[in-house]
């Protein structure tokens, strides 16, 4: 688990650095130099991890060309498979960005018989929708549910193995809010399950959310290894394993080496193949550093395929999903990432 978490912190923190405006980064020298390779390998060794990380760095140069670097470090499985740029990770809640980009595609779809907007009230489009707080229930818009401000706290223990999106939606009305509508930020996965219901609800051919995203985002952007399907990821031979360490004395050294043991995949109990399952919208994407690089380029190119320059996600959708709505904490959670330091 820690292995997975660190991988994505590294992938995304490097990505953020390269997206910055600092001219220092806009060189043709590789960012993943032998020096950086040694630094990353040093961290893996220092943490005694049996696992590894993969990293993607993208840089756009002044003449419009790109440098793209992707690499794997350490091991991807308990039996010693090497981490590579193609290793596939569960990207967990980074999946939410694909969900709201897909919502933006529905909003921009001019051939929908019932057009929707960011301000469309959920109550007007989702028959199963009802919240205990009557104001939140009638007033919540797509922007509100995207922005974690309905007043409902996580309530993540209310769903289980046999659920589906509609069974979960029908339960929301019984859950206690813990804040007033639009008052504060309270992270909520259920609202991203709700958003993942929209393609099926609004399109005449009722595609599953996972197929909709595959057809309209993964494929046109060239995210060829990215999938919502555990079966597809496993068949590729590239799926990484979360790893636990057995037999360490936690009092002595919580980062002791121990004996590596492969762990269950998150959501191992959910199937659905390429149709996905109820967790797809909140956290179902499985992807690689190579595809993460393409996704980052597409985001920095206003939603265009970085190779063909074809527009896949309209620029105003990219702008909307990249614009803050709710303040999570008013100060930098990690001081080194604060505005003053950057
Ligand atoms: C990684 O796997 C190799 C075998 O491919 C093994 O020799 C090595 O000890 C593993 N590294 C760690 C840190 O477990
Ligand atoms: C737009 O809507 C039409 C039908 O109304 C549907 O066939 C098409 O797949 C939709 N496209 C997107 C990107 O939502
Ligand atoms: C969703 O789950 C409920 C409760 O388990 C079940 O009654 C319903 O048939 C399921 N719906 C779908 C579409 O599978
Ligand atoms: C773990 O380490 C502590 C501190 O060295 C020691 O007191 C304890 O007996 C050890 N526990 C086991 C189960 O070995
Ligand atoms: C890509 O498309 C955008 C928007 O149409 C355009 O401004 C840009 O010049 C194009 N870039 C290339 C390299 O063709």
mmCIF file of C-alpha atoms and ligand atoms in Angstrom:
data_model
loop_
_atom_site.group_PDB
_atom_site.id
_atom_site.type_symbol
_atom_site.label_atom_id
_atom_site.label_comp_id
_atom_site.label_asym_id
_atom_site.label_seq_id
_atom_site.Cartn_x
_atom_site.Cartn_y
_atom_site.Cartn_z
ATOM 1 C CA UNK A 1 0.000 0.000 0.000
ATOM 2 C CA UNK A 2 2.736 2.426 0.934
ATOM 3 C CA UNK A 3 4.506 1.426 -2.275
ATOM 4 C CA UNK A 4 1.493 2.400 -4.332
ATOM 5 C CA UNK A 5 0.978 5.666 -2.527
ATOM 6 C CA UNK A 6 4.566 6.756 -2.929
ATOM 7 C CA UNK A 7 4.502 5.875 -6.609
ATOM 8 C CA UNK A 8 1.709 8.233 -7.282
ATOM 9 C CA UNK A 9 3.041 10.993 -5.132
ATOM 10 C CA UNK A 10 6.215 10.824 -7.170
ATOM 11 C CA UNK A 11 4.468 10.609 -10.509
ATOM 12 C CA UNK A 12 2.257 13.517 -9.726
ATOM 13 C CA UNK A 13 4.725 15.650 -7.845
ATOM 14 C CA UNK A 14 7.245 15.439 -10.675
ATOM 15 C CA UNK A 15 4.474 16.261 -13.053
ATOM 16 C CA UNK A 16 3.578 19.360 -11.095
ATOM 17 C CA UNK A 17 7.156 20.521 -11.046
ATOM 18 C CA UNK A 18 7.466 20.149 -14.786
ATOM 19 C CA UNK A 19 4.235 22.008 -15.402
ATOM 20 C CA UNK A 20 5.629 25.046 -13.586
ATOM 21 C CA UNK A 21 6.902 28.094 -15.374
ATOM 22 C CA UNK A 22 10.442 27.955 -14.026
ATOM 23 C CA UNK A 23 12.844 28.229 -16.985
ATOM 24 C CA UNK A 24 15.205 25.894 -15.162
ATOM 25 C CA UNK A 25 13.023 22.973 -16.170
ATOM 26 C CA UNK A 26 12.767 23.945 -19.810
ATOM 27 C CA UNK A 27 16.049 22.398 -20.828
ATOM 28 C CA UNK A 28 16.789 19.479 -23.122
ATOM 29 C CA UNK A 29 18.748 17.735 -20.382
ATOM 30 C CA UNK A 30 16.867 14.772 -18.979
ATOM 31 C CA UNK A 31 15.183 15.439 -15.640
ATOM 32 C CA UNK A 32 15.485 11.748 -14.805
ATOM 33 C CA UNK A 33 19.276 12.011 -14.904
ATOM 34 C CA UNK A 34 21.626 9.472 -13.290
ATOM 35 C CA UNK A 35 21.657 11.810 -10.285
ATOM 36 C CA UNK A 36 17.835 11.717 -9.958
ATOM 37 C CA UNK A 37 17.822 7.963 -10.632
ATOM 38 C CA UNK A 38 20.222 7.519 -7.721
ATOM 39 C CA UNK A 39 18.102 9.805 -5.529
ATOM 40 C CA UNK A 40 14.935 7.778 -6.197
ATOM 41 C CA UNK A 41 16.696 4.444 -5.756
ATOM 42 C CA UNK A 42 18.171 5.834 -2.539
ATOM 43 C CA UNK A 43 14.710 6.618 -1.164
ATOM 44 C CA UNK A 44 13.500 3.101 -2.003
ATOM 45 C CA UNK A 45 16.518 1.634 -0.219
ATOM 46 C CA UNK A 46 16.173 3.975 2.757
ATOM 47 C CA UNK A 47 12.540 2.935 3.188
ATOM 48 C CA UNK A 48 13.486 -0.728 2.854
ATOM 49 C CA UNK A 49 10.595 -1.133 0.471
ATOM 50 C CA UNK A 50 10.150 -4.421 -1.384
ATOM 51 C CA UNK A 51 8.235 -2.388 -4.010
ATOM 52 C CA UNK A 52 8.999 0.433 -6.366
ATOM 53 C CA UNK A 53 7.750 3.509 -8.182
ATOM 54 C CA UNK A 54 7.307 4.669 -11.712
ATOM 55 C CA UNK A 55 7.717 8.275 -12.690
ATOM 56 C CA UNK A 56 6.570 10.453 -15.587
ATOM 57 C CA UNK A 57 7.996 13.868 -16.432
ATOM 58 C CA UNK A 58 6.734 16.009 -19.297
ATOM 59 C CA UNK A 59 8.224 19.312 -20.464
ATOM 60 C CA UNK A 60 6.964 21.576 -23.207
ATOM 61 C CA UNK A 61 9.672 23.576 -24.914
ATOM 62 C CA UNK A 62 9.438 27.090 -26.315
ATOM 63 C CA UNK A 63 9.121 25.769 -29.882
ATOM 64 C CA UNK A 64 6.085 23.660 -28.953
ATOM 65 C CA UNK A 65 7.904 20.315 -28.903
ATOM 66 C CA UNK A 66 7.846 18.030 -25.877
ATOM 67 C CA UNK A 67 10.313 16.013 -23.871
ATOM 68 C CA UNK A 68 8.669 13.044 -22.226
ATOM 69 C CA UNK A 69 10.492 10.837 -19.755
ATOM 70 C CA UNK A 70 9.016 7.764 -18.108
ATOM 71 C CA UNK A 71 10.862 5.220 -15.984
ATOM 72 C CA UNK A 72 10.324 2.490 -13.426
ATOM 73 C CA UNK A 73 12.436 1.946 -10.314
ATOM 74 C CA UNK A 74 12.486 -1.052 -7.983
ATOM 75 C CA UNK A 75 10.205 -4.085 -8.078
ATOM 76 C CA UNK A 76 6.595 -4.364 -9.182
ATOM 77 C CA UNK A 77 5.754 -7.676 -7.526
ATOM 78 C CA UNK A 78 6.681 -9.781 -4.538
ATOM 79 C CA UNK A 79 8.369 -12.323 -6.838
ATOM 80 C CA UNK A 80 10.739 -9.663 -8.176
ATOM 81 C CA UNK A 81 9.201 -8.463 -11.463
ATOM 82 C CA UNK A 82 10.885 -5.137 -12.353
ATOM 83 C CA UNK A 83 8.965 -1.886 -12.290
ATOM 84 C CA UNK A 84 8.829 -0.273 -15.745
ATOM 85 C CA UNK A 85 7.152 2.668 -17.473
ATOM 86 C CA UNK A 86 4.386 0.214 -18.451
ATOM 87 C CA UNK A 87 3.672 -1.067 -14.946
ATOM 88 C CA UNK A 88 -0.003 -0.619 -14.177
ATOM 89 C CA UNK A 89 -1.182 0.981 -10.933
ATOM 90 C CA UNK A 90 -4.561 1.517 -9.389
ATOM 91 C CA UNK A 91 -4.603 5.297 -9.455
ATOM 92 C CA UNK A 92 -7.357 5.495 -6.843
ATOM 93 C CA UNK A 93 -8.918 8.938 -6.461
ATOM 94 C CA UNK A 94 -6.869 10.401 -9.307
ATOM 95 C CA UNK A 95 -9.650 8.662 -11.263
ATOM 96 C CA UNK A 96 -12.021 11.429 -10.231
ATOM 97 C CA UNK A 97 -10.523 13.800 -12.786
ATOM 98 C CA UNK A 98 -11.531 11.402 -15.591
ATOM 99 C CA UNK A 99 -15.044 11.353 -14.138
ATOM 100 C CA UNK A 100 -15.560 15.107 -14.186
ATOM 101 C CA UNK A 101 -13.898 15.380 -17.606
ATOM 102 C CA UNK A 102 -16.485 12.832 -18.804
ATOM 103 C CA UNK A 103 -19.232 14.888 -17.153
ATOM 104 C CA UNK A 104 -17.888 17.871 -19.110
ATOM 105 C CA UNK A 105 -18.205 15.871 -22.343
ATOM 106 C CA UNK A 106 -21.874 15.203 -21.570
ATOM 107 C CA UNK A 107 -22.372 18.888 -20.820
ATOM 108 C CA UNK A 108 -20.795 19.852 -24.145
ATOM 109 C CA UNK A 109 -22.804 17.260 -26.101
ATOM 110 C CA UNK A 110 -25.129 19.297 -28.298
ATOM 111 C CA UNK A 111 -27.079 16.301 -29.495
ATOM 112 C CA UNK A 112 -28.392 15.354 -26.062
ATOM 113 C CA UNK A 113 -32.177 15.649 -26.090
ATOM 114 C CA UNK A 114 -31.981 16.933 -22.510
ATOM 115 C CA UNK A 115 -29.012 19.361 -22.408
ATOM 116 C CA UNK A 116 -27.294 19.762 -19.055
ATOM 117 C CA UNK A 117 -24.872 22.309 -17.596
ATOM 118 C CA UNK A 118 -22.568 22.580 -14.589
ATOM 119 C CA UNK A 119 -25.515 24.262 -12.823
ATOM 120 C CA UNK A 120 -28.077 21.577 -13.612
ATOM 121 C CA UNK A 121 -29.759 20.431 -10.423
ATOM 122 C CA UNK A 122 -29.196 16.765 -9.648
ATOM 123 C CA UNK A 123 -32.824 16.465 -8.543
ATOM 124 C CA UNK A 124 -33.931 17.363 -12.064
ATOM 125 C CA UNK A 125 -32.011 14.552 -13.790
ATOM 126 C CA UNK A 126 -31.494 11.663 -11.350
ATOM 127 C CA UNK A 127 -34.726 9.902 -10.287
ATOM 128 C CA UNK A 128 -33.057 8.063 -7.365
ATOM 129 C CA UNK A 129 -31.600 11.272 -5.879
ATOM 130 C CA UNK A 130 -32.673 12.435 -2.450
ATOM 131 C CA UNK A 131 -30.727 13.756 0.525
ATOM 132 C CA UNK A 132 -31.918 14.102 4.106
ATOM 133 C CA UNK A 133 -31.277 17.853 4.079
ATOM 134 C CA UNK A 134 -34.139 19.198 1.923
ATOM 135 C CA UNK A 135 -32.147 22.250 0.813
ATOM 136 C CA UNK A 136 -29.147 20.221 -0.328
ATOM 137 C CA UNK A 137 -31.531 17.744 -1.896
ATOM 138 C CA UNK A 138 -33.316 20.278 -4.079
ATOM 139 C CA UNK A 139 -30.446 22.699 -4.738
ATOM 140 C CA UNK A 140 -27.343 20.518 -5.340
ATOM 141 C CA UNK A 141 -25.898 21.035 -8.807
ATOM 142 C CA UNK A 142 -23.302 19.116 -10.778
ATOM 143 C CA UNK A 143 -20.692 21.632 -9.579
ATOM 144 C CA UNK A 144 -21.701 21.056 -5.929
ATOM 145 C CA UNK A 145 -21.384 17.279 -6.080
ATOM 146 C CA UNK A 146 -18.053 17.597 -7.935
ATOM 147 C CA UNK A 147 -16.774 19.976 -5.275
ATOM 148 C CA UNK A 148 -17.530 18.010 -2.093
ATOM 149 C CA UNK A 149 -19.864 20.603 -0.636
ATOM 150 C CA UNK A 150 -23.288 18.982 -0.221
ATOM 151 C CA UNK A 151 -22.960 18.779 3.582
ATOM 152 C CA UNK A 152 -22.662 14.998 3.510
ATOM 153 C CA UNK A 153 -19.495 13.532 5.061
ATOM 154 C CA UNK A 154 -17.780 10.481 3.532
ATOM 155 C CA UNK A 155 -20.116 7.735 4.749
ATOM 156 C CA UNK A 156 -17.788 5.250 3.082
ATOM 157 C CA UNK A 157 -18.842 2.424 5.363
ATOM 158 C CA UNK A 158 -22.381 2.418 3.998
ATOM 159 C CA UNK A 159 -21.660 0.427 0.831
ATOM 160 C CA UNK A 160 -20.437 -3.114 0.416
ATOM 161 C CA UNK A 161 -19.731 -5.953 -1.965
ATOM 162 C CA UNK A 162 -23.244 -6.475 -3.279
ATOM 163 C CA UNK A 163 -24.002 -2.839 -4.034
ATOM 164 C CA UNK A 164 -24.319 -0.996 -7.328
ATOM 165 C CA UNK A 165 -24.678 2.713 -8.141
ATOM 166 C CA UNK A 166 -28.457 2.796 -7.824
ATOM 167 C CA UNK A 167 -28.597 0.833 -4.574
ATOM 168 C CA UNK A 168 -26.080 3.310 -3.157
ATOM 169 C CA UNK A 169 -27.982 6.354 -4.455
ATOM 170 C CA UNK A 170 -31.209 5.110 -2.859
ATOM 171 C CA UNK A 171 -29.422 4.975 0.498
ATOM 172 C CA UNK A 172 -28.187 8.589 0.459
ATOM 173 C CA UNK A 173 -31.543 9.901 1.745
ATOM 174 C CA UNK A 174 -31.042 8.062 5.035
ATOM 175 C CA UNK A 175 -27.565 9.449 5.754
ATOM 176 C CA UNK A 176 -26.998 12.266 8.200
ATOM 177 C CA UNK A 177 -25.351 15.425 6.899
ATOM 178 C CA UNK A 178 -22.639 16.852 9.134
ATOM 179 C CA UNK A 179 -22.566 20.380 7.730
ATOM 180 C CA UNK A 180 -24.898 22.762 5.980
ATOM 181 C CA UNK A 181 -25.205 22.828 2.218
ATOM 182 C CA UNK A 182 -22.245 24.610 0.537
ATOM 183 C CA UNK A 183 -20.749 25.444 3.933
ATOM 184 C CA UNK A 184 -17.552 23.397 4.003
ATOM 185 C CA UNK A 185 -15.468 20.886 2.045
ATOM 186 C CA UNK A 186 -16.193 17.272 3.010
ATOM 187 C CA UNK A 187 -14.661 14.624 0.769
ATOM 188 C CA UNK A 188 -17.311 12.334 -0.624
ATOM 189 C CA UNK A 189 -16.894 9.306 -2.895
ATOM 190 C CA UNK A 190 -20.628 8.707 -3.206
ATOM 191 C CA UNK A 191 -21.047 11.871 -5.246
ATOM 192 C CA UNK A 192 -18.541 10.559 -7.780
ATOM 193 C CA UNK A 193 -20.531 7.322 -7.984
ATOM 194 C CA UNK A 194 -23.516 9.539 -8.707
ATOM 195 C CA UNK A 195 -21.664 11.371 -11.517
ATOM 196 C CA UNK A 196 -20.666 8.033 -13.035
ATOM 197 C CA UNK A 197 -24.362 7.249 -13.446
ATOM 198 C CA UNK A 198 -24.902 10.147 -15.876
ATOM 199 C CA UNK A 199 -23.810 8.553 -19.199
ATOM 200 C CA UNK A 200 -26.203 5.640 -18.630
ATOM 201 C CA UNK A 201 -28.954 7.987 -17.524
ATOM 202 C CA UNK A 202 -28.656 10.651 -20.235
ATOM 203 C CA UNK A 203 -27.565 8.857 -23.406
ATOM 204 C CA UNK A 204 -30.063 6.883 -25.484
ATOM 205 C CA UNK A 205 -27.717 3.880 -25.844
ATOM 206 C CA UNK A 206 -27.114 3.812 -22.046
ATOM 207 C CA UNK A 207 -23.365 3.115 -22.065
ATOM 208 C CA UNK A 208 -21.737 2.104 -18.803
ATOM 209 C CA UNK A 209 -19.560 4.886 -17.413
ATOM 210 C CA UNK A 210 -16.395 2.809 -17.942
ATOM 211 C CA UNK A 211 -17.180 2.206 -21.622
ATOM 212 C CA UNK A 212 -18.106 5.853 -22.117
ATOM 213 C CA UNK A 213 -14.739 7.035 -20.749
ATOM 214 C CA UNK A 214 -12.868 4.405 -22.761
ATOM 215 C CA UNK A 215 -14.557 5.465 -26.006
ATOM 216 C CA UNK A 216 -14.449 9.225 -25.508
ATOM 217 C CA UNK A 217 -11.292 9.822 -23.444
ATOM 218 C CA UNK A 218 -8.865 6.863 -23.198
ATOM 219 C CA UNK A 219 -8.980 5.885 -26.871
ATOM 220 C CA UNK A 220 -8.969 9.316 -28.528
ATOM 221 C CA UNK A 221 -6.135 10.487 -26.259
ATOM 222 C CA UNK A 222 -4.068 7.367 -26.940
ATOM 223 C CA UNK A 223 -4.113 6.107 -23.341
ATOM 224 C CA UNK A 224 -3.693 2.610 -24.696
ATOM 225 C CA UNK A 225 -2.920 0.798 -21.430
ATOM 226 C CA UNK A 226 -5.409 2.638 -19.239
ATOM 227 C CA UNK A 227 -8.470 0.655 -18.205
ATOM 228 C CA UNK A 228 -11.210 0.253 -15.614
ATOM 229 C CA UNK A 229 -10.973 -3.524 -15.982
ATOM 230 C CA UNK A 230 -8.955 -5.604 -13.559
ATOM 231 C CA UNK A 231 -9.108 -8.496 -16.080
ATOM 232 C CA UNK A 232 -7.585 -6.396 -18.864
ATOM 233 C CA UNK A 233 -4.887 -5.087 -16.514
ATOM 234 C CA UNK A 234 -4.037 -8.583 -15.268
ATOM 235 C CA UNK A 235 -3.921 -10.029 -18.786
ATOM 236 C CA UNK A 236 -1.294 -7.424 -19.749
ATOM 237 C CA UNK A 237 1.140 -8.938 -17.256
ATOM 238 C CA UNK A 238 2.009 -5.415 -16.086
ATOM 239 C CA UNK A 239 -0.202 -5.039 -13.025
ATOM 240 C CA UNK A 240 1.811 -4.137 -9.938
ATOM 241 C CA UNK A 241 1.223 -5.720 -6.551
ATOM 242 C CA UNK A 242 0.755 -3.864 -3.331
ATOM 243 C CA UNK A 243 3.197 -5.393 -0.894
ATOM 244 C CA UNK A 244 3.158 -5.941 2.846
ATOM 245 C CA UNK A 245 6.169 -6.864 4.950
ATOM 246 C CA UNK A 246 5.686 -9.838 7.190
ATOM 247 C CA UNK A 247 7.599 -10.572 10.329
ATOM 248 C CA UNK A 248 8.933 -7.150 11.236
ATOM 249 C CA UNK A 249 9.184 -5.994 14.828
ATOM 250 C CA UNK A 250 7.322 -2.690 14.657
ATOM 251 C CA UNK A 251 8.694 -1.513 17.978
ATOM 252 C CA UNK A 252 12.224 -1.973 16.767
ATOM 253 C CA UNK A 253 11.841 -0.604 13.230
ATOM 254 C CA UNK A 254 8.520 0.071 11.579
ATOM 255 C CA UNK A 255 10.362 0.250 8.236
ATOM 256 C CA UNK A 256 12.133 -3.078 8.776
ATOM 257 C CA UNK A 257 12.756 -5.158 5.672
ATOM 258 C CA UNK A 258 10.693 -8.203 6.696
ATOM 259 C CA UNK A 259 9.445 -10.726 4.156
ATOM 260 C CA UNK A 260 7.524 -9.279 1.194
ATOM 261 C CA UNK A 261 3.992 -10.547 0.718
ATOM 262 C CA UNK A 262 1.641 -9.619 -2.140
ATOM 263 C CA UNK A 263 -1.555 -8.016 -0.921
ATOM 264 C CA UNK A 264 -5.096 -8.165 -2.265
ATOM 265 C CA UNK A 265 -5.801 -5.546 -4.887
ATOM 266 C CA UNK A 266 -8.025 -2.716 -3.744
ATOM 267 C CA UNK A 267 -11.586 -3.581 -4.811
ATOM 268 C CA UNK A 268 -10.538 -7.187 -5.552
ATOM 269 C CA UNK A 269 -14.095 -8.257 -4.803
ATOM 270 C CA UNK A 270 -15.569 -6.148 -7.588
ATOM 271 C CA UNK A 271 -15.817 -7.385 -11.142
ATOM 272 C CA UNK A 272 -17.585 -5.937 -14.149
ATOM 273 C CA UNK A 273 -14.743 -6.153 -16.643
ATOM 274 C CA UNK A 274 -14.797 -3.290 -19.108
ATOM 275 C CA UNK A 275 -18.252 -2.244 -17.931
ATOM 276 C CA UNK A 276 -16.625 -1.231 -14.656
ATOM 277 C CA UNK A 277 -18.397 -1.300 -11.321
ATOM 278 C CA UNK A 278 -19.740 1.156 -8.772
ATOM 279 C CA UNK A 279 -16.281 2.258 -7.692
ATOM 280 C CA UNK A 280 -15.164 3.148 -11.226
ATOM 281 C CA UNK A 281 -16.176 6.799 -11.013
ATOM 282 C CA UNK A 282 -14.616 7.451 -7.617
ATOM 283 C CA UNK A 283 -11.459 5.375 -7.979
ATOM 284 C CA UNK A 284 -11.443 2.731 -10.702
ATOM 285 C CA UNK A 285 -8.760 3.771 -13.190
ATOM 286 C CA UNK A 286 -5.727 1.511 -13.684
ATOM 287 C CA UNK A 287 -2.896 3.224 -15.570
ATOM 288 C CA UNK A 288 0.851 3.446 -16.235
ATOM 289 C CA UNK A 289 3.499 6.162 -16.059
ATOM 290 C CA UNK A 290 3.599 6.141 -19.869
ATOM 291 C CA UNK A 291 -0.107 6.920 -20.081
ATOM 292 C CA UNK A 292 0.145 9.366 -17.159
ATOM 293 C CA UNK A 293 2.631 11.341 -19.279
ATOM 294 C CA UNK A 294 0.163 11.487 -22.183
ATOM 295 C CA UNK A 295 -2.676 12.477 -19.842
ATOM 296 C CA UNK A 296 -0.530 15.280 -18.372
ATOM 297 C CA UNK A 297 0.339 16.542 -21.847
ATOM 298 C CA UNK A 298 -3.346 16.477 -22.822
ATOM 299 C CA UNK A 299 -4.257 18.466 -19.706
ATOM 300 C CA UNK A 300 -1.524 21.011 -20.459
ATOM 301 C CA UNK A 301 -2.681 21.168 -24.110
ATOM 302 C CA UNK A 302 -6.257 22.158 -23.205
ATOM 303 C CA UNK A 303 -7.627 18.655 -23.747
ATOM 304 C CA UNK A 304 -5.985 17.918 -27.121
ATOM 305 C CA UNK A 305 -4.305 14.664 -28.125
ATOM 306 C CA UNK A 306 -0.597 15.597 -27.862
ATOM 307 C CA UNK A 307 0.290 13.643 -31.020
ATOM 308 C CA UNK A 308 -2.571 14.391 -33.420
ATOM 309 C CA UNK A 309 -3.596 17.739 -31.875
ATOM 310 C CA UNK A 310 -7.225 16.579 -32.126
ATOM 311 C CA UNK A 311 -9.468 18.185 -29.482
ATOM 312 C CA UNK A 312 -10.781 15.430 -27.183
ATOM 313 C CA UNK A 313 -11.948 17.391 -24.133
ATOM 314 C CA UNK A 314 -13.083 20.973 -24.833
ATOM 315 C CA UNK A 315 -10.816 23.684 -23.350
ATOM 316 C CA UNK A 316 -13.598 25.127 -21.190
ATOM 317 C CA UNK A 317 -14.064 21.720 -19.576
ATOM 318 C CA UNK A 318 -10.351 21.545 -18.739
ATOM 319 C CA UNK A 319 -10.544 25.059 -17.314
ATOM 320 C CA UNK A 320 -13.615 24.218 -15.228
ATOM 321 C CA UNK A 321 -12.179 21.043 -13.705
ATOM 322 C CA UNK A 322 -8.894 22.805 -12.939
ATOM 323 C CA UNK A 323 -10.545 25.713 -11.125
ATOM 324 C CA UNK A 324 -10.877 25.530 -7.346
ATOM 325 C CA UNK A 325 -14.359 25.795 -5.842
ATOM 326 C CA UNK A 326 -14.034 24.711 -2.223
ATOM 327 C CA UNK A 327 -11.136 25.417 0.107
ATOM 328 C CA UNK A 328 -9.960 22.191 1.710
ATOM 329 C CA UNK A 329 -7.511 23.748 4.150
ATOM 330 C CA UNK A 330 -6.545 27.397 4.145
ATOM 331 C CA UNK A 331 -2.846 26.633 4.548
ATOM 332 C CA UNK A 332 -0.349 24.360 2.821
ATOM 333 C CA UNK A 333 -0.742 20.798 4.082
ATOM 334 C CA UNK A 334 2.918 20.148 3.259
ATOM 335 C CA UNK A 335 4.865 23.372 3.975
ATOM 336 C CA UNK A 336 7.342 22.847 1.136
ATOM 337 C CA UNK A 337 4.433 22.922 -1.317
ATOM 338 C CA UNK A 338 3.221 26.284 -0.074
ATOM 339 C CA UNK A 339 2.939 29.244 -2.388
ATOM 340 C CA UNK A 340 5.810 31.008 -0.592
ATOM 341 C CA UNK A 341 8.235 28.186 -1.312
ATOM 342 C CA UNK A 342 7.215 27.560 -4.909
HETATM 343 C C1 LIG B 1 13.729 -7.204 -6.491
HETATM 344 O O1 LIG B 1 13.678 -8.392 -7.235
HETATM 345 C C2 LIG B 1 14.935 -9.035 -7.405
HETATM 346 C C3 LIG B 1 14.719 -10.227 -8.307
HETATM 347 O O2 LIG B 1 14.321 -9.828 -9.565
HETATM 348 C C4 LIG B 1 15.507 -9.412 -6.069
HETATM 349 O O3 LIG B 1 16.792 -9.969 -6.244
HETATM 350 C C5 LIG B 1 15.606 -8.191 -5.177
HETATM 351 O O4 LIG B 1 16.002 -8.561 -3.886
HETATM 352 C C6 LIG B 1 14.252 -7.479 -5.095
HETATM 353 N N1 LIG B 1 14.416 -6.243 -4.346
HETATM 354 C C7 LIG B 1 13.848 -6.002 -3.175
HETATM 355 C C8 LIG B 1 14.118 -4.676 -2.579
HETATM 356 O O5 LIG B 1 13.114 -6.794 -2.635
HETATM 357 C C1 LIG B 2 -23.622 12.644 -27.576
HETATM 358 O O1 LIG B 2 -24.986 12.266 -27.625
HETATM 359 C C2 LIG B 2 -25.318 11.330 -28.655
HETATM 360 C C3 LIG B 2 -26.797 11.016 -28.602
HETATM 361 O O2 LIG B 2 -27.566 12.006 -28.097
HETATM 362 C C4 LIG B 2 -24.527 10.055 -28.456
HETATM 363 O O3 LIG B 2 -24.801 9.182 -29.526
HETATM 364 C C5 LIG B 2 -23.060 10.349 -28.391
HETATM 365 O O4 LIG B 2 -22.365 9.137 -28.080
HETATM 366 C C6 LIG B 2 -22.782 11.382 -27.326
HETATM 367 N N1 LIG B 2 -21.363 11.721 -27.317
HETATM 368 C C7 LIG B 2 -20.746 12.095 -26.206
HETATM 369 C C8 LIG B 2 -19.281 12.385 -26.302
HETATM 370 O O5 LIG B 2 -21.325 12.222 -25.141
HETATM 371 C C1 LIG B 3 -28.576 -3.094 -7.546
HETATM 372 O O1 LIG B 3 -28.595 -3.680 -6.264
HETATM 373 C C2 LIG B 3 -29.907 -3.870 -5.761
HETATM 374 C C3 LIG B 3 -29.764 -4.305 -4.310
HETATM 375 O O2 LIG B 3 -28.839 -5.336 -4.184
HETATM 376 C C4 LIG B 3 -30.644 -4.867 -6.646
HETATM 377 O O3 LIG B 3 -31.960 -5.035 -6.155
HETATM 378 C C5 LIG B 3 -30.693 -4.320 -8.059
HETATM 379 O O4 LIG B 3 -31.282 -5.265 -8.926
HETATM 380 C C6 LIG B 3 -29.299 -3.992 -8.563
HETATM 381 N N1 LIG B 3 -29.402 -3.284 -9.825
HETATM 382 C C7 LIG B 3 -28.677 -3.589 -10.861
HETATM 383 C C8 LIG B 3 -28.863 -2.749 -12.075
HETATM 384 O O5 LIG B 3 -27.899 -4.524 -10.858
HETATM 385 C C1 LIG B 4 10.441 -6.132 19.463
HETATM 386 O O1 LIG B 4 11.461 -5.264 19.793
HETATM 387 C C2 LIG B 4 11.404 -4.782 21.128
HETATM 388 C C3 LIG B 4 12.486 -3.715 21.291
HETATM 389 O O2 LIG B 4 13.733 -4.182 20.877
HETATM 390 C C4 LIG B 4 11.557 -5.942 22.088
HETATM 391 O O3 LIG B 4 11.449 -5.487 23.412
HETATM 392 C C5 LIG B 4 10.453 -6.958 21.797
HETATM 393 O O4 LIG B 4 10.632 -8.114 22.623
HETATM 394 C C6 LIG B 4 10.463 -7.375 20.358
HETATM 395 N N1 LIG B 4 9.272 -8.170 20.071
HETATM 396 C C7 LIG B 4 9.359 -9.365 19.517
HETATM 397 C C8 LIG B 4 8.054 -10.083 19.325
HETATM 398 O O5 LIG B 4 10.412 -9.864 19.182
HETATM 399 C C1 LIG B 5 -3.340 22.571 -32.287
HETATM 400 O O1 LIG B 5 -4.650 23.052 -32.256
HETATM 401 C C2 LIG B 5 -4.786 24.318 -31.653
HETATM 402 C C3 LIG B 5 -6.268 24.634 -31.537
HETATM 403 O O2 LIG B 5 -6.908 24.440 -32.733
HETATM 404 C C4 LIG B 5 -4.014 25.353 -32.467
HETATM 405 O O3 LIG B 5 -4.118 26.613 -31.849
HETATM 406 C C5 LIG B 5 -2.560 24.919 -32.532
HETATM 407 O O4 LIG B 5 -1.853 25.798 -33.366
HETATM 408 C C6 LIG B 5 -2.441 23.504 -33.058
HETATM 409 N N1 LIG B 5 -1.066 23.073 -32.909
HETATM 410 C C7 LIG B 5 -0.433 22.480 -33.894
HETATM 411 C C8 LIG B 5 0.976 22.077 -33.609
HETATM 412 O O5 LIG B 5 -0.949 22.268 -34.991
#
